[in-house]
mmCIF file of C-alpha atoms and ligand atoms in Angstrom:
data_model
loop_
_atom_site.group_PDB
_atom_site.id
_atom_site.type_symbol
_atom_site.label_atom_id
_atom_site.label_comp_id
_atom_site.label_asym_id
_atom_site.label_seq_id
_atom_site.Cartn_x
_atom_site.Cartn_y
_atom_site.Cartn_z
ATOM 1 C CA MET W 19 -27.561 9.411 -10.385
ATOM 2 C CA SER W 20 -29.098 12.365 -8.343
ATOM 3 C CA GLN W 21 -27.259 15.532 -8.326
ATOM 4 C CA SER W 22 -29.356 17.162 -5.521
ATOM 5 C CA TYR W 23 -27.100 14.975 -2.683
ATOM 6 C CA PRO W 24 -28.395 16.657 0.468
ATOM 7 C CA CYS W 25 -25.096 16.565 2.600
ATOM 8 C CA GLY W 26 -22.351 18.753 1.849
ATOM 9 C CA VAL W 27 -20.239 17.686 4.658
ATOM 10 C CA ARG W 28 -18.076 14.323 4.113
ATOM 11 C CA ILE W 29 -15.624 12.169 5.917
ATOM 12 C CA GLY W 30 -12.750 10.078 4.861
ATOM 13 C CA ASN W 31 -10.143 7.565 6.389
ATOM 14 C CA GLY W 32 -6.930 7.032 5.465
ATOM 15 C CA TYR W 33 -4.455 3.975 6.518
ATOM 16 C CA ASP W 34 -0.986 3.395 5.176
ATOM 17 C CA VAL W 35 2.182 1.478 6.958
ATOM 18 C CA HIS W 36 6.138 1.467 5.942
ATOM 19 C CA ALA W 37 8.992 -0.711 7.057
ATOM 20 C CA LEU W 38 11.718 0.618 9.322
ATOM 21 C CA LYS W 39 15.008 -0.194 8.330
ATOM 22 C CA GLU W 40 18.600 0.940 10.363
ATOM 23 C CA GLY W 41 20.535 3.785 8.394
ATOM 24 C CA LEU W 42 17.124 5.353 6.072
ATOM 25 C CA PRO W 43 15.697 8.767 6.969
ATOM 26 C CA MET W 44 12.848 8.941 8.927
ATOM 27 C CA ARG W 45 10.373 11.573 7.752
ATOM 28 C CA LEU W 46 6.572 11.989 9.113
ATOM 29 C CA CYS W 47 4.041 14.896 8.392
ATOM 30 C CA GLY W 48 6.877 16.782 6.290
ATOM 31 C CA VAL W 49 9.584 17.013 9.296
ATOM 32 C CA ASP W 50 12.557 15.064 9.519
ATOM 33 C CA ILE W 51 13.069 13.249 12.491
ATOM 34 C CA PRO W 52 16.540 12.066 13.837
ATOM 35 C CA SER W 53 16.295 8.375 14.354
ATOM 36 C CA GLU W 54 18.476 5.269 14.111
ATOM 37 C CA LYS W 55 15.838 3.941 11.781
ATOM 38 C CA GLY W 56 14.057 5.039 8.653
ATOM 39 C CA PHE W 57 11.398 4.133 6.243
ATOM 40 C CA VAL W 58 11.705 1.407 3.117
ATOM 41 C CA ALA W 59 10.018 3.276 0.429
ATOM 42 C CA HIS W 60 9.666 4.300 -3.044
ATOM 43 C CA SER W 61 8.397 7.721 -2.150
ATOM 44 C CA ASP W 62 10.488 9.614 0.954
ATOM 45 C CA GLY W 63 8.285 7.626 2.849
ATOM 46 C CA ASP W 64 6.369 9.852 4.482
ATOM 47 C CA VAL W 65 3.676 7.331 5.947
ATOM 48 C CA ALA W 66 1.778 9.873 7.485
ATOM 49 C CA ILE W 67 1.237 11.886 4.848
ATOM 50 C CA HIS W 68 0.352 8.913 2.732
ATOM 51 C CA ALA W 69 -2.125 8.036 5.103
ATOM 52 C CA LEU W 70 -3.963 12.181 5.173
ATOM 53 C CA CYS W 71 -3.555 11.724 1.407
ATOM 54 C CA ASP W 72 -5.517 9.177 1.073
ATOM 55 C CA ALA W 73 -8.008 10.066 3.883
ATOM 56 C CA LEU W 74 -8.560 13.699 1.673
ATOM 57 C CA LEU W 75 -9.275 11.247 -1.568
ATOM 58 C CA GLY W 76 -11.377 9.123 0.283
ATOM 59 C CA ALA W 77 -13.482 11.794 1.540
ATOM 60 C CA ALA W 78 -14.008 13.079 -1.826
ATOM 61 C CA ALA W 79 -14.536 9.843 -3.569
ATOM 62 C CA LEU W 80 -11.229 10.684 -5.704
ATOM 63 C CA GLY W 81 -9.639 7.285 -5.339
ATOM 64 C CA ASP W 82 -6.030 6.869 -3.520
ATOM 65 C CA ILE W 83 -2.743 7.268 -3.433
ATOM 66 C CA GLY W 84 -1.554 4.487 -5.372
ATOM 67 C CA LEU W 85 -4.152 5.470 -7.864
ATOM 68 C CA HIS W 86 -2.741 8.901 -8.627
ATOM 69 C CA PHE W 87 0.669 8.558 -7.854
ATOM 70 C CA PRO W 88 1.664 4.980 -8.734
ATOM 71 C CA ASP W 89 4.588 3.513 -7.055
ATOM 72 C CA SER W 90 6.267 1.553 -10.584
ATOM 73 C CA ASP W 91 6.206 5.390 -11.920
ATOM 74 C CA PRO W 92 9.863 6.846 -11.687
ATOM 75 C CA ARG W 93 8.671 10.362 -11.281
ATOM 76 C CA TYR W 94 7.699 9.507 -7.904
ATOM 77 C CA LYS W 95 11.123 7.968 -7.090
ATOM 78 C CA GLY W 96 12.150 9.548 -3.531
ATOM 79 C CA ILE W 97 9.445 12.223 -4.022
ATOM 80 C CA ASP W 98 8.960 15.109 -1.243
ATOM 81 C CA SER W 99 5.851 13.558 -0.055
ATOM 82 C CA THR W 100 4.370 17.127 0.994
ATOM 83 C CA LYS W 101 4.159 18.041 -3.200
ATOM 84 C CA LEU W 102 2.166 14.834 -3.326
ATOM 85 C CA LEU W 103 -0.315 16.303 0.013
ATOM 86 C CA ALA W 104 -0.670 19.728 -2.031
ATOM 87 C CA GLU W 105 -1.590 17.809 -5.306
ATOM 88 C CA VAL W 106 -4.073 16.400 -3.578
ATOM 89 C CA VAL W 107 -5.112 19.323 -1.508
ATOM 90 C CA ALA W 108 -5.609 21.503 -5.417
ATOM 91 C CA MET W 109 -7.607 18.152 -6.680
ATOM 92 C CA ILE W 110 -10.289 18.358 -4.064
ATOM 93 C CA SER W 111 -10.156 21.782 -3.910
ATOM 94 C CA GLY W 112 -11.717 21.445 -7.320
ATOM 95 C CA SER W 113 -8.561 22.746 -8.943
ATOM 96 C CA PRO W 114 -6.787 21.624 -11.547
ATOM 97 C CA SER W 115 -10.065 20.623 -12.651
ATOM 98 C CA PRO W 116 -13.060 22.998 -12.498
ATOM 99 C CA ALA W 117 -15.464 20.875 -13.059
ATOM 100 C CA ALA W 118 -15.031 18.847 -10.022
ATOM 101 C CA THR W 119 -16.821 19.885 -6.487
ATOM 102 C CA LYS W 120 -14.686 21.890 -4.560
ATOM 103 C CA TYR W 121 -14.023 21.094 -1.085
ATOM 104 C CA GLU W 122 -12.913 23.315 2.025
ATOM 105 C CA ILE W 123 -11.082 21.078 4.466
ATOM 106 C CA CYS W 124 -12.754 21.513 7.600
ATOM 107 C CA ASN W 125 -10.434 19.268 10.231
ATOM 108 C CA VAL W 126 -7.530 16.785 10.039
ATOM 109 C CA ASP W 127 -6.796 13.823 12.643
ATOM 110 C CA ILE W 128 -3.735 11.997 12.699
ATOM 111 C CA THR W 129 -3.026 9.036 14.727
ATOM 112 C CA ILE W 130 0.908 7.780 14.160
ATOM 113 C CA ALA W 131 1.626 4.324 15.847
ATOM 114 C CA LEU W 132 5.658 4.567 16.430
ATOM 115 C CA GLN W 133 7.666 2.501 19.257
ATOM 116 C CA ALA W 134 10.589 5.017 18.840
ATOM 117 C CA PRO W 135 11.416 7.627 18.599
ATOM 118 C CA LYS W 136 9.014 10.007 20.727
ATOM 119 C CA LEU W 137 7.381 12.134 18.315
ATOM 120 C CA ARG W 138 6.080 14.608 20.972
ATOM 121 C CA PRO W 139 8.650 16.856 20.518
ATOM 122 C CA TYR W 140 7.837 17.361 16.840
ATOM 123 C CA ILE W 141 4.364 17.332 16.920
ATOM 124 C CA ASP W 142 4.245 20.572 16.612
ATOM 125 C CA THR W 143 5.911 21.468 14.132
ATOM 126 C CA MET W 144 4.325 18.925 12.427
ATOM 127 C CA ARG W 145 1.001 20.526 12.461
ATOM 128 C CA GLU W 146 2.073 23.442 11.580
ATOM 129 C CA THR W 147 4.021 22.197 8.156
ATOM 130 C CA LEU W 148 0.708 20.278 7.696
ATOM 131 C CA ALA W 149 -1.553 23.560 7.822
ATOM 132 C CA GLU W 150 0.480 25.325 5.638
ATOM 133 C CA ILE W 151 0.654 22.869 2.580
ATOM 134 C CA MET W 152 -3.322 22.808 2.936
ATOM 135 C CA ASN W 153 -3.950 26.469 3.443
ATOM 136 C CA ILE W 154 -5.541 26.041 6.934
ATOM 137 C CA ASP W 155 -5.258 27.050 10.502
ATOM 138 C CA LYS W 156 -2.857 25.165 12.790
ATOM 139 C CA SER W 157 -6.162 24.639 15.084
ATOM 140 C CA GLN W 158 -7.645 22.293 12.436
ATOM 141 C CA VAL W 159 -5.139 19.818 12.077
ATOM 142 C CA SER W 160 -4.473 17.077 14.889
ATOM 143 C CA VAL W 161 -1.327 14.784 14.969
ATOM 144 C CA LYS W 162 -1.286 12.331 18.045
ATOM 145 C CA ALA W 163 1.553 9.956 18.856
ATOM 146 C CA THR W 164 1.149 6.631 20.354
ATOM 147 C CA THR W 165 3.333 3.191 20.998
ATOM 148 C CA THR W 166 2.202 -0.228 20.504
ATOM 149 C CA GLU W 167 3.104 -0.919 24.362
ATOM 150 C CA ARG W 168 6.152 -3.237 22.821
ATOM 151 C CA LEU W 169 3.227 -5.261 20.553
ATOM 152 C CA GLY W 170 2.931 -5.861 17.183
ATOM 153 C CA PHE W 171 5.104 -5.123 14.251
ATOM 154 C CA VAL W 172 5.611 -1.554 15.928
ATOM 155 C CA GLY W 173 6.331 -2.679 18.973
ATOM 156 C CA ARG W 174 9.164 -4.631 17.448
ATOM 157 C CA GLU W 175 10.176 -1.471 15.329
ATOM 158 C CA GLU W 176 9.807 -3.119 12.370
ATOM 159 C CA GLY W 177 7.644 -0.379 11.007
ATOM 160 C CA CYS W 178 5.234 2.535 11.446
ATOM 161 C CA GLU W 179 1.656 2.562 11.402
ATOM 162 C CA VAL W 180 -1.130 5.253 10.730
ATOM 163 C CA TRP W 181 -4.260 6.297 10.709
ATOM 164 C CA ALA W 182 -5.927 9.626 9.246
ATOM 165 C CA THR W 183 -9.240 11.013 9.657
ATOM 166 C CA VAL W 184 -10.590 14.464 7.744
ATOM 167 C CA LEU W 185 -13.465 16.113 7.534
ATOM 168 C CA ILE W 186 -14.289 18.278 4.254
ATOM 169 C CA ALA W 187 -17.219 20.133 3.140
ATOM 170 C CA ARG W 188 -18.368 21.681 -0.281
ATOM 171 C CA ASN W 189 -17.476 25.180 -0.352
ATOM 172 C CA ASP W 190 -20.433 26.181 -2.220
ATOM 173 C CA ILE W 191 -22.753 25.292 0.849
ATOM 174 C CA TYR W 192 -20.447 26.055 4.074
ATOM 175 C CA GLN W 193 -18.954 29.424 3.922
ATOM 176 C CA TYR W 194 -15.361 29.473 6.717
HETATM 177 MG MG1 MG O 393 2.863 4.530 1.673
#
C-alpha cells in the first residue's frame, strides 16, 4: 500500500450505549453526576469516554475500545475510564509505539443523549476534565447534551447514548 497518503487530517466517530439502573453511580466525561440511576458496566460505565475512545481509535484506524480493553479481562473491572482515554491518547500520539504515525487532536465533539438528570451544570467541568487528559485546550473540546423528548430507551430512562466525533492531524504535517 502507498505510503504517500496525501491527507494528514483524519476524522473519527464513536458510539456507545450503557443501561441505567437505580443505585449505581453515574460518571460522564470523567465527572461524577448526582443521579438516582447509574450505569451498568464492567468498567466505571463512562459511556461518553468510551464513545470518545472509539472515535480517536477510529480516526487512527487502530481498532476499537473492545479490542484494546476487552470486558472479559479482569484488569478492566471497575476501571476509571479516564485511564483508558489516557492510554488511547498515548496510542494515537505514537507513544508507546514509536513506529506508529503520530497525531495531534484538533477537536472533539460529543453528544450525550440522556433523559435525566440535566447535564448542563456539569458541561464545563466535563470539557475541562477531557481537555486535561488529552493535553489539549478546553476550546478544542465540545460536550453537548440532549434529551430524546421521552422517546425510545433514552426517553424511558433505561439507558444513555453517546456519539463522539474527532478530527486528528499528523503532527509531522500540521504543527500547532
Ligand atoms: Mg462502553
